[in-house]
Amino acid sequence: MTSSRRAPRSVVAAATLVALSATALPAQAAVAGEPGSRTAVSAMAAHDARHGLDRAALRGSLDAFHKAGMYGAYSAVRNGPARWQGATGIADVDSGRPTRPDFEHRVGSITKTFTAVAVLQQAGAGRIDLDAPVGRYIPDVVPGEQGRQVTVRMLLNHTSGIADYVLPAFPGILENPGKALDENRLRRIAPEELARLGLAAPPVAERGTHSYSNTNYILAGLILERVTGQQAEAYITRNVIRKAGLRHTYFPSSPSIKGPHARMYESFFGLIDPPRDYSVADMSWAGTAGALVSTTSDLNDFYRQLLSGRLLGAAQLREMKTTVPAYETEPGEEPLMRYGLGIYTLKMPNGGWYWGHDGAVFGAGTWALSSEDGRRQVAIGYNLMKYQRFDEQGKPLPDPITEALYAHVDGALAGRPTAPLGVAPQRTRPLPTLPIGPDALHQASLR
């Protein structure tokens, strides 16, 4: 992601090219009564009213996301003990197989929060100094000035000035993305090689300025390995995923996802037409920066435990929530997004600030946000990426899919329905935008 005088382009939403009718799936709630009975329905309605969970609005806004063009999506929403899960659209464009709320999904850069938690655990144990130069831990990987000047903290908040490795890791991707992705679909690439590619690429921002780079979290994973003597993925699994009690979150051991899942379609801004399925792919290219598989329910569990202090000590959680502006603003302008250590805080259209992260890999997008106390939460996954279109000057064209995504997420967090599909919401400022690893590719294609 390049630094500019405005927020980076929003590419957190995934979208589709067809609109199909969605079939409502059963919602889940912690209420008594036989499913489907009048007693259960009444109890559920009373429970939801107490906890500000409008199931009809959530169902409608999720369906609107599909009707706007998204192939399929699955969402989990919580407010305190009240819970809702839903799914909309299709998991497979060929068979028409419907989506399910419990699908496993590639969650991309949400992996960074897990990696940051692991590093902060080691910081709490005194084995990693956040303000020490990275050359102290991996001098052979980051030698010279970078090894002396870049700190561990700079890796975790993306102020290192180190470039992203994604473009050089997929040669020819800007010229022929389908060919580049197909040729590298099953390619195994070591984290040391990813680090080398990122370190060799020209920096896109000065050190000390936030500039999103997957290379930072590959380096963080290598530091974790040197300090613990364990493979980074194995350490994160034992000390973060299992500590949080997550049952469907894992680093994939093969190109395939183990559990029920959707096919994951990549459009690459219309250059792959029709969009191609990349649900089977070797994710070593993402590693500790973005390889995790999870479910929306697991993500809500994870962020609730993290924000409530169950995964980190108080001092480490404060470090994690110490933020820098995620983009450059005009003088006197408030940044709508600030990045901490593997987590960001974002001001949504409802006016509230929320903590979380988004993720994008080829074909799969995810977004998870929580209130400060972890009570109000939403996590959503979707299965078409880089659906956005741009004019000849590189400006984004009207995008009802992103509007529909924000309407669902914003309404879920605010506890009230937002404007229906096709009705422009009234706002005094533009929608906030999010940085996602591979989606900086569009910026690169314009240079």
Short mmCIF file of C-alpha atoms in Angstrom, two decimals:
data_model
loop_
_atom_site.label_atom_id
_atom_site.label_comp_id
_atom_site.label_asym_id
_atom_site.label_seq_id
_atom_site.Cartn_x
_atom_site.Cartn_y
_atom_site.Cartn_z
CA MET A 1 0.00 0.00 0.00
CA THR A 2 1.44 3.33 -0.99
CA SER A 3 1.28 6.47 1.10
CA SER A 4 -0.85 9.28 -0.31
CA ARG A 5 -2.77 12.40 0.68
CA ARG A 6 -5.97 10.39 0.97
CA ALA A 7 -7.01 7.06 2.39
CA PRO A 8 -5.96 3.99 0.35
CA ARG A 9 -8.57 2.45 -1.96
CA SER A 10 -11.08 0.17 -0.36
CA VAL A 11 -10.71 -3.38 -1.52
CA VAL A 12 -11.99 -5.14 1.58
CA ALA A 13 -15.25 -6.13 -0.13
CA ALA A 14 -15.43 -9.11 -2.43
CA ALA A 15 -18.09 -9.04 -5.15
CA THR A 16 -19.78 -11.15 -7.78
CA LEU A 17 -21.05 -10.71 -11.31
CA VAL A 18 -24.40 -12.45 -10.83
CA ALA A 19 -27.35 -11.93 -8.49
CA LEU A 20 -29.14 -15.07 -7.34
CA SER A 21 -31.93 -15.49 -4.84
CA ALA A 22 -30.65 -16.50 -1.41
CA THR A 23 -32.13 -19.16 0.81
CA ALA A 24 -32.44 -18.19 4.46
CA LEU A 25 -30.62 -20.54 6.79
CA PRO A 26 -31.48 -21.18 10.43
CA ALA A 27 -30.17 -18.56 12.84
CA GLN A 28 -28.61 -19.63 16.13
CA ALA A 29 -29.22 -18.09 19.54
CA ALA A 30 -28.67 -18.95 23.18
CA VAL A 31 -32.36 -19.14 24.10
CA ALA A 32 -34.59 -21.85 25.52
CA GLY A 33 -37.47 -23.56 23.76
CA GLU A 34 -37.98 -26.09 20.99
CA PRO A 35 -36.63 -24.83 17.62
CA GLY A 36 -39.42 -23.44 15.50
CA SER A 37 -41.99 -23.35 18.29
CA ARG A 38 -43.95 -20.20 19.17
CA THR A 39 -42.35 -20.25 22.62
CA ALA A 40 -38.86 -20.34 21.11
CA VAL A 41 -39.66 -17.57 18.64
CA SER A 42 -41.08 -15.35 21.38
CA ALA A 43 -38.13 -16.04 23.68
CA MET A 44 -35.72 -15.31 20.85
CA ALA A 45 -37.43 -12.02 20.04
CA ALA A 46 -37.36 -10.93 23.70
CA HIS A 47 -33.72 -11.98 24.04
CA ASP A 48 -32.77 -10.07 20.89
CA ALA A 49 -34.65 -6.97 22.00
CA ARG A 50 -32.69 -6.92 25.27
CA HIS A 51 -29.37 -7.29 23.46
CA GLY A 52 -29.95 -5.15 20.38
CA LEU A 53 -29.72 -7.99 17.86
CA ASP A 54 -32.12 -7.50 14.94
CA ARG A 55 -32.14 -10.83 13.10
CA ALA A 56 -34.44 -9.66 10.33
CA ALA A 57 -32.20 -6.67 9.58
CA LEU A 58 -29.08 -8.84 9.65
CA ARG A 59 -30.68 -11.38 7.33
CA GLY A 60 -31.82 -8.61 4.97
CA SER A 61 -28.50 -6.77 4.84
CA LEU A 62 -26.55 -9.99 4.24
CA ASP A 63 -28.90 -10.94 1.40
CA ALA A 64 -28.47 -7.40 0.01
CA PHE A 65 -24.71 -8.00 -0.16
CA HIS A 66 -25.38 -11.03 -2.37
CA LYS A 67 -27.99 -9.23 -4.47
CA ALA A 68 -25.51 -6.42 -5.07
CA GLY A 69 -23.25 -8.91 -6.85
CA MET A 70 -21.39 -11.01 -4.28
CA TYR A 71 -21.35 -14.72 -5.11
CA GLY A 72 -21.68 -15.86 -1.52
CA ALA A 73 -21.05 -14.72 2.04
CA TYR A 74 -21.30 -15.98 5.63
CA SER A 75 -21.52 -13.82 8.71
CA ALA A 76 -21.50 -14.19 12.50
CA VAL A 77 -22.75 -11.37 14.76
CA ARG A 78 -22.70 -11.10 18.55
CA ASN A 79 -23.88 -8.67 21.17
CA GLY A 80 -22.91 -9.96 24.59
CA PRO A 81 -24.45 -13.44 24.88
CA ALA A 82 -26.78 -12.97 21.88
CA ARG A 83 -25.58 -14.61 18.67
CA TRP A 84 -26.66 -14.77 15.03
CA GLN A 85 -25.17 -16.62 12.08
CA GLY A 86 -26.26 -16.49 8.49
CA ALA A 87 -25.20 -17.30 4.95
CA THR A 88 -26.29 -16.06 1.55
CA GLY A 89 -25.66 -16.82 -2.10
CA ILE A 90 -23.67 -19.62 -3.66
CA ALA A 91 -20.50 -21.46 -2.81
CA ASP A 92 -19.98 -22.84 -6.31
CA VAL A 93 -21.03 -21.00 -9.50
CA ASP A 94 -21.12 -24.25 -11.50
CA SER A 95 -23.31 -26.37 -9.23
CA GLY A 96 -25.21 -23.59 -7.45
CA ARG A 97 -24.34 -25.17 -4.10
CA PRO A 98 -25.47 -22.76 -1.35
CA THR A 99 -23.20 -21.27 1.27
CA ARG A 100 -23.36 -22.29 4.94
CA PRO A 101 -22.71 -20.22 8.09
CA ASP A 102 -20.11 -22.69 9.38
CA PHE A 103 -17.85 -22.67 6.32
CA GLU A 104 -14.10 -22.68 6.80
CA HIS A 105 -12.45 -19.85 4.88
CA ARG A 106 -9.01 -18.46 4.07
CA VAL A 107 -8.82 -15.34 6.27
CA GLY A 108 -5.71 -13.73 4.81
CA SER A 109 -4.17 -10.89 6.77
CA ILE A 110 -6.26 -11.55 9.87
CA THR A 111 -3.38 -13.99 10.40
CA LYS A 112 -1.32 -10.92 11.34
CA THR A 113 -3.25 -10.47 14.58
CA PHE A 114 -2.42 -14.06 15.58
CA THR A 115 1.26 -13.58 14.70
CA ALA A 116 1.40 -10.31 16.64
CA VAL A 117 -0.13 -11.99 19.70
CA ALA A 118 2.60 -14.65 19.57
CA VAL A 119 5.36 -12.03 19.31
CA LEU A 120 3.83 -10.03 22.17
CA GLN A 121 3.69 -13.17 24.31
CA GLN A 122 7.44 -13.49 23.83
CA ALA A 123 7.84 -9.80 24.62
CA GLY A 124 5.95 -10.33 27.86
CA ALA A 125 8.29 -13.21 28.69
CA GLY A 126 11.30 -10.94 28.13
CA ARG A 127 12.59 -12.82 25.08
CA ILE A 128 11.75 -10.12 22.52
CA ASP A 129 12.28 -6.38 22.91
CA LEU A 130 9.77 -4.54 20.72
CA ASP A 131 12.16 -1.61 20.31
CA ALA A 132 15.23 -3.70 19.57
CA PRO A 133 16.57 -3.79 15.99
CA VAL A 134 15.55 -6.84 14.02
CA GLY A 135 19.21 -7.49 13.29
CA ARG A 136 19.55 -8.62 16.91
CA TYR A 137 17.34 -11.62 16.14
CA ILE A 138 17.77 -12.36 12.41
CA PRO A 139 21.06 -10.68 11.36
CA ASP A 140 21.53 -13.08 8.45
CA VAL A 141 18.09 -12.22 7.04
CA VAL A 142 18.10 -8.44 7.59
CA PRO A 143 21.75 -7.32 7.62
CA GLY A 144 23.28 -3.86 7.41
CA GLU A 145 21.41 -0.60 7.96
CA GLN A 146 17.96 -2.16 7.80
CA GLY A 147 18.93 -4.67 10.45
CA ARG A 148 20.18 -1.86 12.67
CA GLN A 149 17.43 0.71 12.05
CA VAL A 150 14.23 -1.36 11.75
CA THR A 151 12.75 -2.48 15.06
CA VAL A 152 10.39 -5.31 15.88
CA ARG A 153 7.69 -2.73 16.62
CA MET A 154 8.14 -1.26 13.14
CA LEU A 155 7.45 -4.66 11.63
CA LEU A 156 4.27 -5.10 13.63
CA ASN A 157 2.83 -1.62 12.90
CA HIS A 158 4.07 -1.49 9.29
CA THR A 159 6.38 1.51 9.71
CA SER A 160 9.56 -0.35 8.69
CA GLY A 161 9.69 1.06 5.16
CA ILE A 162 10.26 -2.49 3.86
CA ALA A 163 8.44 -3.23 0.60
CA ASP A 164 5.85 -5.95 0.00
CA TYR A 165 6.98 -9.20 -1.64
CA VAL A 166 3.71 -10.12 -3.38
CA LEU A 167 4.47 -8.63 -6.82
CA PRO A 168 7.91 -10.23 -7.20
CA ALA A 169 6.61 -13.53 -5.78
CA PHE A 170 4.16 -13.80 -8.70
CA PRO A 171 6.18 -12.86 -11.80
CA GLY A 172 4.05 -11.45 -14.62
CA ILE A 173 0.97 -11.01 -12.46
CA LEU A 174 0.26 -7.48 -13.70
CA GLU A 175 0.50 -8.48 -17.36
CA ASN A 176 -1.39 -11.80 -17.19
CA PRO A 177 -2.73 -12.47 -13.69
CA GLY A 178 -4.55 -15.69 -14.57
CA LYS A 179 -1.42 -17.25 -16.04
CA ALA A 180 0.77 -16.08 -13.14
CA LEU A 181 -1.62 -17.40 -10.50
CA ASP A 182 -2.15 -20.72 -12.29
CA GLU A 183 1.59 -21.30 -12.73
CA ASN A 184 2.24 -20.60 -9.04
CA ARG A 185 -0.89 -22.20 -7.59
CA LEU A 186 1.00 -25.17 -6.09
CA ARG A 187 4.41 -23.52 -5.73
CA ARG A 188 6.11 -23.97 -2.37
CA ILE A 189 8.10 -20.91 -1.30
CA ALA A 190 10.16 -20.57 1.89
CA PRO A 191 9.67 -17.59 4.22
CA GLU A 192 13.36 -16.70 3.82
CA GLU A 193 12.76 -16.32 0.08
CA LEU A 194 9.70 -14.14 0.64
CA ALA A 195 11.76 -11.97 2.98
CA ARG A 196 14.53 -11.69 0.39
CA LEU A 197 12.07 -10.58 -2.28
CA GLY A 198 10.54 -7.92 -0.03
CA LEU A 199 13.90 -6.61 1.18
CA ALA A 200 15.20 -6.38 -2.38
CA ALA A 201 12.17 -4.46 -3.68
CA PRO A 202 12.30 -0.66 -3.70
CA PRO A 203 10.61 0.84 -0.61
CA VAL A 204 7.32 2.66 -1.17
CA ALA A 205 7.46 4.84 1.96
CA GLU A 206 10.02 6.28 4.33
CA ARG A 207 10.83 4.38 7.48
CA GLY A 208 8.57 5.61 10.28
CA THR A 209 5.57 6.07 7.99
CA HIS A 210 2.83 3.43 7.95
CA SER A 211 2.97 1.45 4.72
CA TYR A 212 1.29 -1.95 4.71
CA SER A 213 3.67 -4.77 3.79
CA ASN A 214 3.30 -8.53 4.12
CA THR A 215 7.09 -8.80 4.34
CA ASN A 216 6.95 -7.33 7.85
CA TYR A 217 4.99 -10.31 9.15
CA ILE A 218 7.11 -12.88 7.37
CA LEU A 219 10.08 -11.33 9.20
CA ALA A 220 8.10 -11.37 12.47
CA GLY A 221 7.51 -15.10 11.96
CA LEU A 222 11.24 -15.69 11.39
CA ILE A 223 12.04 -13.79 14.60
CA LEU A 224 9.53 -15.94 16.44
CA GLU A 225 11.26 -19.07 15.16
CA ARG A 226 14.71 -17.91 16.26
CA VAL A 227 13.49 -16.95 19.73
CA THR A 228 11.34 -20.02 20.45
CA GLY A 229 13.26 -22.66 18.55
CA GLN A 230 9.98 -23.78 17.00
CA GLN A 231 8.41 -23.36 13.59
CA ALA A 232 6.39 -20.16 13.79
CA GLU A 233 3.14 -21.78 12.65
CA ALA A 234 3.54 -24.52 15.27
CA TYR A 235 4.18 -21.98 18.03
CA ILE A 236 1.15 -19.88 17.04
CA THR A 237 -1.00 -23.02 16.91
CA ARG A 238 -0.02 -24.14 20.42
CA ASN A 239 0.13 -20.79 22.16
CA VAL A 240 -2.50 -18.67 20.43
CA ILE A 241 -5.02 -20.83 18.57
CA ARG A 242 -5.26 -23.61 21.18
CA LYS A 243 -5.05 -21.15 24.06
CA ALA A 244 -8.11 -19.41 22.61
CA GLY A 245 -9.89 -22.78 22.25
CA LEU A 246 -10.47 -22.33 18.52
CA ARG A 247 -11.60 -25.57 16.87
CA HIS A 248 -11.66 -24.60 13.21
CA THR A 249 -8.64 -22.32 12.89
CA TYR A 250 -5.37 -23.67 11.50
CA PHE A 251 -2.44 -23.19 9.17
CA PRO A 252 -3.16 -25.47 6.20
CA SER A 253 -0.80 -28.43 5.76
CA SER A 254 -1.83 -28.95 2.14
CA PRO A 255 -3.24 -26.83 -0.70
CA SER A 256 -6.78 -27.91 0.23
CA ILE A 257 -9.04 -26.68 3.02
CA LYS A 258 -9.98 -29.53 5.38
CA GLY A 259 -13.58 -28.68 6.28
CA PRO A 260 -16.71 -27.56 4.39
CA HIS A 261 -15.92 -24.43 2.39
CA ALA A 262 -16.84 -22.35 -0.62
CA ARG A 263 -14.94 -22.13 -3.85
CA MET A 264 -12.98 -18.87 -3.90
CA TYR A 265 -13.09 -16.78 -7.05
CA GLU A 266 -10.56 -14.20 -8.24
CA SER A 267 -11.52 -11.53 -10.80
CA PHE A 268 -8.41 -9.35 -10.60
CA PHE A 269 -10.30 -6.20 -11.55
CA GLY A 270 -11.86 -7.93 -14.57
CA LEU A 271 -8.60 -9.23 -16.02
CA ILE A 272 -9.59 -12.79 -15.09
CA ASP A 273 -12.93 -13.25 -16.85
CA PRO A 274 -14.82 -15.25 -15.81
CA PRO A 275 -13.42 -15.23 -12.26
CA ARG A 276 -11.37 -18.33 -11.50
CA ASP A 277 -11.48 -20.59 -8.44
CA TYR A 278 -8.34 -20.54 -6.26
CA SER A 279 -9.70 -22.38 -3.22
CA VAL A 280 -7.02 -25.04 -3.80
CA ALA A 281 -3.64 -23.33 -3.54
CA ASP A 282 -0.36 -23.65 -1.68
CA MET A 283 -0.48 -20.87 0.90
CA SER A 284 3.23 -20.86 1.76
CA TRP A 285 3.38 -17.58 -0.15
CA ALA A 286 1.35 -16.02 2.70
CA GLY A 287 2.77 -17.82 5.75
CA THR A 288 2.64 -15.90 9.03
CA ALA A 289 1.36 -12.88 7.11
CA GLY A 290 -1.82 -14.46 5.77
CA ALA A 291 -2.14 -18.26 5.49
CA LEU A 292 -4.68 -19.06 8.24
CA VAL A 293 -7.99 -20.84 7.68
CA SER A 294 -10.80 -20.09 10.13
CA THR A 295 -14.55 -19.60 10.53
CA THR A 296 -16.48 -16.44 11.33
CA SER A 297 -17.50 -17.89 14.71
CA ASP A 298 -13.88 -18.71 15.60
CA LEU A 299 -12.80 -15.19 14.64
CA ASN A 300 -15.37 -13.66 16.97
CA ASP A 301 -14.18 -15.98 19.76
CA PHE A 302 -10.57 -14.96 19.11
CA TYR A 303 -11.10 -11.20 19.10
CA ARG A 304 -13.40 -11.31 22.13
CA GLN A 305 -10.78 -13.19 24.14
CA LEU A 306 -8.00 -10.93 22.89
CA LEU A 307 -9.76 -7.66 23.69
CA SER A 308 -10.90 -8.91 27.10
CA GLY A 309 -7.29 -9.66 28.09
CA ARG A 310 -7.36 -13.46 28.05
CA LEU A 311 -4.57 -13.96 25.50
CA LEU A 312 -2.11 -11.24 26.54
CA GLY A 313 -1.11 -9.48 29.71
CA ALA A 314 -2.36 -5.94 30.28
CA ALA A 315 0.97 -4.36 29.33
CA GLN A 316 1.22 -6.32 26.07
CA LEU A 317 -2.40 -5.55 25.15
CA ARG A 318 -1.67 -1.84 25.66
CA GLU A 319 1.31 -2.14 23.33
CA MET A 320 -0.87 -3.89 20.75
CA LYS A 321 -3.43 -1.06 20.91
CA THR A 322 -0.83 1.71 20.59
CA THR A 323 -1.51 2.98 17.09
CA VAL A 324 -0.16 5.10 14.25
CA PRO A 325 -2.25 6.74 11.47
CA ALA A 326 -2.88 4.19 8.74
CA TYR A 327 -2.67 6.84 6.03
CA GLU A 328 -1.59 10.42 5.62
CA THR A 329 -4.27 13.07 6.17
CA GLU A 330 -4.65 16.74 5.40
CA PRO A 331 -3.74 19.11 8.25
CA GLY A 332 -6.46 19.00 10.90
CA GLU A 333 -8.15 15.95 9.34
CA GLU A 334 -8.86 12.97 11.57
CA PRO A 335 -7.64 9.61 10.23
CA LEU A 336 -10.54 7.17 10.19
CA MET A 337 -8.18 4.27 10.71
CA ARG A 338 -5.17 3.74 12.96
CA TYR A 339 -2.93 0.67 12.97
CA GLY A 340 -1.54 -0.94 16.12
CA LEU A 341 0.51 -4.12 16.40
CA GLY A 342 -1.32 -6.56 14.13
CA ILE A 343 -4.68 -4.94 14.79
CA TYR A 344 -6.32 -1.69 13.75
CA THR A 345 -9.02 0.59 15.03
CA LEU A 346 -11.50 1.92 12.50
CA LYS A 347 -14.21 4.56 12.68
CA MET A 348 -17.31 3.21 10.98
CA PRO A 349 -20.15 5.25 9.44
CA ASN A 350 -22.23 4.80 12.63
CA GLY A 351 -19.62 6.93 14.41
CA GLY A 352 -18.19 4.17 16.59
CA TRP A 353 -14.58 2.99 16.72
CA TYR A 354 -13.97 -0.75 16.40
CA TRP A 355 -10.96 -3.06 16.65
CA GLY A 356 -10.06 -5.86 14.27
CA HIS A 357 -8.53 -6.65 10.91
CA ASP A 358 -9.45 -7.60 7.38
CA GLY A 359 -7.93 -10.19 5.10
CA ALA A 360 -7.64 -10.95 1.42
CA VAL A 361 -6.05 -13.75 -0.52
CA PHE A 362 -6.74 -14.64 -4.11
CA GLY A 363 -10.45 -15.47 -4.17
CA ALA A 364 -11.31 -14.96 -0.50
CA GLY A 365 -12.05 -11.89 1.62
CA THR A 366 -12.71 -11.62 5.36
CA TRP A 367 -13.46 -8.81 7.80
CA ALA A 368 -13.72 -9.02 11.59
CA LEU A 369 -14.50 -6.07 13.88
CA SER A 370 -15.29 -5.81 17.60
CA SER A 371 -16.20 -3.08 20.03
CA GLU A 372 -13.58 -2.00 22.57
CA ASP A 373 -14.88 -4.44 25.19
CA GLY A 374 -15.39 -7.28 22.69
CA ARG A 375 -19.15 -7.52 23.30
CA ARG A 376 -20.43 -6.25 19.96
CA GLN A 377 -18.87 -8.20 17.09
CA VAL A 378 -19.19 -9.08 13.44
CA ALA A 379 -17.10 -11.35 11.21
CA ILE A 380 -17.89 -11.92 7.55
CA GLY A 381 -16.32 -14.01 4.79
CA TYR A 382 -16.99 -13.80 1.04
CA ASN A 383 -15.81 -15.60 -2.06
CA LEU A 384 -15.09 -13.19 -4.92
CA MET A 385 -12.16 -10.81 -4.87
CA LYS A 386 -11.04 -7.72 -6.81
CA TYR A 387 -14.43 -7.28 -8.41
CA GLN A 388 -13.93 -3.50 -8.43
CA ARG A 389 -13.70 -1.62 -11.70
CA PHE A 390 -11.81 1.60 -12.45
CA ASP A 391 -11.95 4.23 -15.14
CA GLU A 392 -9.07 5.11 -17.47
CA GLN A 393 -7.64 7.48 -14.86
CA GLY A 394 -7.62 4.74 -12.23
CA LYS A 395 -10.53 6.18 -10.27
CA PRO A 396 -13.00 3.66 -8.80
CA LEU A 397 -16.35 3.35 -10.54
CA PRO A 398 -19.63 3.29 -8.53
CA ASP A 399 -19.61 0.22 -6.33
CA PRO A 400 -22.90 -1.01 -4.80
CA ILE A 401 -21.17 -4.14 -3.49
CA THR A 402 -18.90 -2.26 -1.12
CA GLU A 403 -21.87 -0.14 -0.03
CA ALA A 404 -23.80 -3.32 0.76
CA LEU A 405 -20.86 -4.81 2.67
CA TYR A 406 -20.53 -1.70 4.83
CA ALA A 407 -24.29 -1.59 5.38
CA HIS A 408 -24.22 -5.12 6.80
CA VAL A 409 -21.12 -4.67 8.94
CA ASP A 410 -22.06 -1.18 10.14
CA GLY A 411 -25.61 -2.24 10.98
CA ALA A 412 -24.38 -5.32 12.84
CA LEU A 413 -22.05 -3.22 14.99
CA ALA A 414 -24.52 -0.40 15.58
CA GLY A 415 -27.37 -2.75 16.45
CA ARG A 416 -29.75 -1.15 13.97
CA PRO A 417 -30.56 -1.59 10.27
CA THR A 418 -28.94 0.69 7.72
CA ALA A 419 -30.13 1.94 4.35
CA PRO A 420 -31.52 -0.81 2.09
CA LEU A 421 -29.84 -1.78 -1.17
CA GLY A 422 -30.22 0.95 -3.77
CA VAL A 423 -30.74 3.73 -1.23
CA ALA A 424 -27.65 5.87 -0.72
CA PRO A 425 -26.99 6.31 3.01
CA GLN A 426 -26.68 9.86 4.27
CA ARG A 427 -23.17 10.51 5.52
CA THR A 428 -21.01 13.51 6.22
CA ARG A 429 -17.78 11.79 5.23
CA PRO A 430 -16.72 9.01 2.85
CA LEU A 431 -16.65 5.38 3.85
CA PRO A 432 -13.41 4.39 5.55
CA THR A 433 -11.07 2.30 3.46
CA LEU A 434 -8.88 -0.63 4.36
CA PRO A 435 -5.42 -1.81 3.33
CA ILE A 436 -5.14 -5.43 2.26
CA GLY A 437 -1.97 -7.13 1.10
CA PRO A 438 -2.44 -8.31 -2.49
CA ASP A 439 -4.94 -5.58 -3.31
CA ALA A 440 -2.15 -3.03 -3.57
CA LEU A 441 -1.64 -4.74 -6.93
CA HIS A 442 -4.09 -2.36 -8.58
CA GLN A 443 -2.03 0.60 -7.45
CA ALA A 444 1.08 -1.03 -8.88
CA SER A 445 -0.66 -1.67 -12.20
CA LEU A 446 -1.29 2.05 -12.58
CA ARG A 447 2.37 3.03 -12.25
#
